[in-house]
Coordinates of C-alpha atoms in Angstrom, one line a residue:
X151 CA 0.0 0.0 0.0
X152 CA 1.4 3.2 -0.8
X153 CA 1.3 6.1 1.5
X154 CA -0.4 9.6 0.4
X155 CA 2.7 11.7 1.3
X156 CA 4.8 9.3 -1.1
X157 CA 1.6 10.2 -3.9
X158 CA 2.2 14.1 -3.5
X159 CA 4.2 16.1 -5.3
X160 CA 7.6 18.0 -4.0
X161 CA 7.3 21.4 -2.0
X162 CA 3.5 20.7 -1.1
X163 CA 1.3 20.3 1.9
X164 CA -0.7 17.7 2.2
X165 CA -4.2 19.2 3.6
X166 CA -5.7 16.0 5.1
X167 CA -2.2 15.8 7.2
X168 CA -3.4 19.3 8.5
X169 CA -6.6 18.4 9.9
X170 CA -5.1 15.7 11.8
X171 CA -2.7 17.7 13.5
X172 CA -3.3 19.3 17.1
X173 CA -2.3 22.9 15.6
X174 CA -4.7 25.9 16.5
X175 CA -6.1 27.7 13.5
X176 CA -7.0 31.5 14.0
X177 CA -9.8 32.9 12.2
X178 CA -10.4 33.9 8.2
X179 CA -9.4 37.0 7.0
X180 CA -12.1 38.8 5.3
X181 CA -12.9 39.3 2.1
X182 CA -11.0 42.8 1.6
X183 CA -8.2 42.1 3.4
X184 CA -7.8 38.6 1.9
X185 CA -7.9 40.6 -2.0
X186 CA -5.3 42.7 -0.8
X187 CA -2.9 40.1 0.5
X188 CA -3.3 38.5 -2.6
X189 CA -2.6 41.2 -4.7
X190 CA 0.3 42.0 -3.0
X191 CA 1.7 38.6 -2.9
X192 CA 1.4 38.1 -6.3
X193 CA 3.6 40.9 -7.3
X194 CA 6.1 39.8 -4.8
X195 CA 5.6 35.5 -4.9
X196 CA 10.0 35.4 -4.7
X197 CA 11.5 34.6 -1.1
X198 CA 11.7 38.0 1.1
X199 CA 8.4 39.1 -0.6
X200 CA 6.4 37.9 2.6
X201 CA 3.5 40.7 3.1
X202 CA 2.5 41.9 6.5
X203 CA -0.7 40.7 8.7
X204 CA -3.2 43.1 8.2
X205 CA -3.8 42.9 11.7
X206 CA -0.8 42.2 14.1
X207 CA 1.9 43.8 11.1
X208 CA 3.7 40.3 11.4
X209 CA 5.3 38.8 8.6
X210 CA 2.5 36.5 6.8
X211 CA 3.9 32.5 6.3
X212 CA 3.4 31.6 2.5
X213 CA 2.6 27.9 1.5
X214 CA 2.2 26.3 -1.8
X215 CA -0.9 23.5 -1.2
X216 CA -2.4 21.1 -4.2
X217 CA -6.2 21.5 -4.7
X218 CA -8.1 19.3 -2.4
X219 CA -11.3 20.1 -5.1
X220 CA -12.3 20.6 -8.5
X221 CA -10.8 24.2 -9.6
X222 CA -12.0 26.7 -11.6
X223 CA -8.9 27.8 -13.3
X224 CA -6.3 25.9 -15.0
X225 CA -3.3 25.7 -11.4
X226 CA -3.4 22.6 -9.6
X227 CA -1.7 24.4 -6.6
X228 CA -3.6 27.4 -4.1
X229 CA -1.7 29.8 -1.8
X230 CA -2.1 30.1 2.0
X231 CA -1.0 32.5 3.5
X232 CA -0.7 32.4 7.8
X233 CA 0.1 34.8 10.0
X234 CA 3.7 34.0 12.0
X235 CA 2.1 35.4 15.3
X236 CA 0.9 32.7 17.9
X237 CA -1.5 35.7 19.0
X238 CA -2.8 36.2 16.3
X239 CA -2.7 33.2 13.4
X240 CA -5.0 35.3 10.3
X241 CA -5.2 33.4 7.1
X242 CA -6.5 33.2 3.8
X243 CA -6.3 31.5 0.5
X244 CA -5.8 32.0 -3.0
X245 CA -5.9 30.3 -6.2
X246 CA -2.3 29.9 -8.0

């Protein structure tokens, strides 16, 4: 039987391995502040280009995920992007 992490592809997260874990997750960002993030980010996706929480001004964790879902656009992979402070742990989400 072959495992799912050896079925995923380098330099993603498997999302069911995130559901299982014990790790707190702070709330959504909303809607405007999520656009923004993402329109920032994706004029800066290169290593240093981390925005800054909207709320706490902490540097924002980026990950690369695979869909878990059927997409509307033609990427495979989504963005997450998590707030670094334990206080505070914002996120959102964008299609790749």
């Amino acid at each position: 039987m072959v495992d799912d992490q050896q079925q995923q592809k380098p330099g993603t997260e498997n999302l069911d391995a995130l559901d299982d874990s014990e790790a707190e997750v702070g709330p959504l960002l909303g809607f405007e502040e999520g656009q923004t993030l993402e329109r920032y980010d994706r004029k800066h996706p290169g290593q240093g280009g981390d925005p800054r929480c909207p709320r706490c001004s902490a540097t924002m964790v980026r990950s690369v995920e695979l869909h878990p879902a059927p997409r509307s656009d033609n990427s495979p992979f989504r963005i997450r992007l998590v707030c670094s402070s334990d206080d505070c742990m914002v996120w959102t989400v964008y299609n790749w």
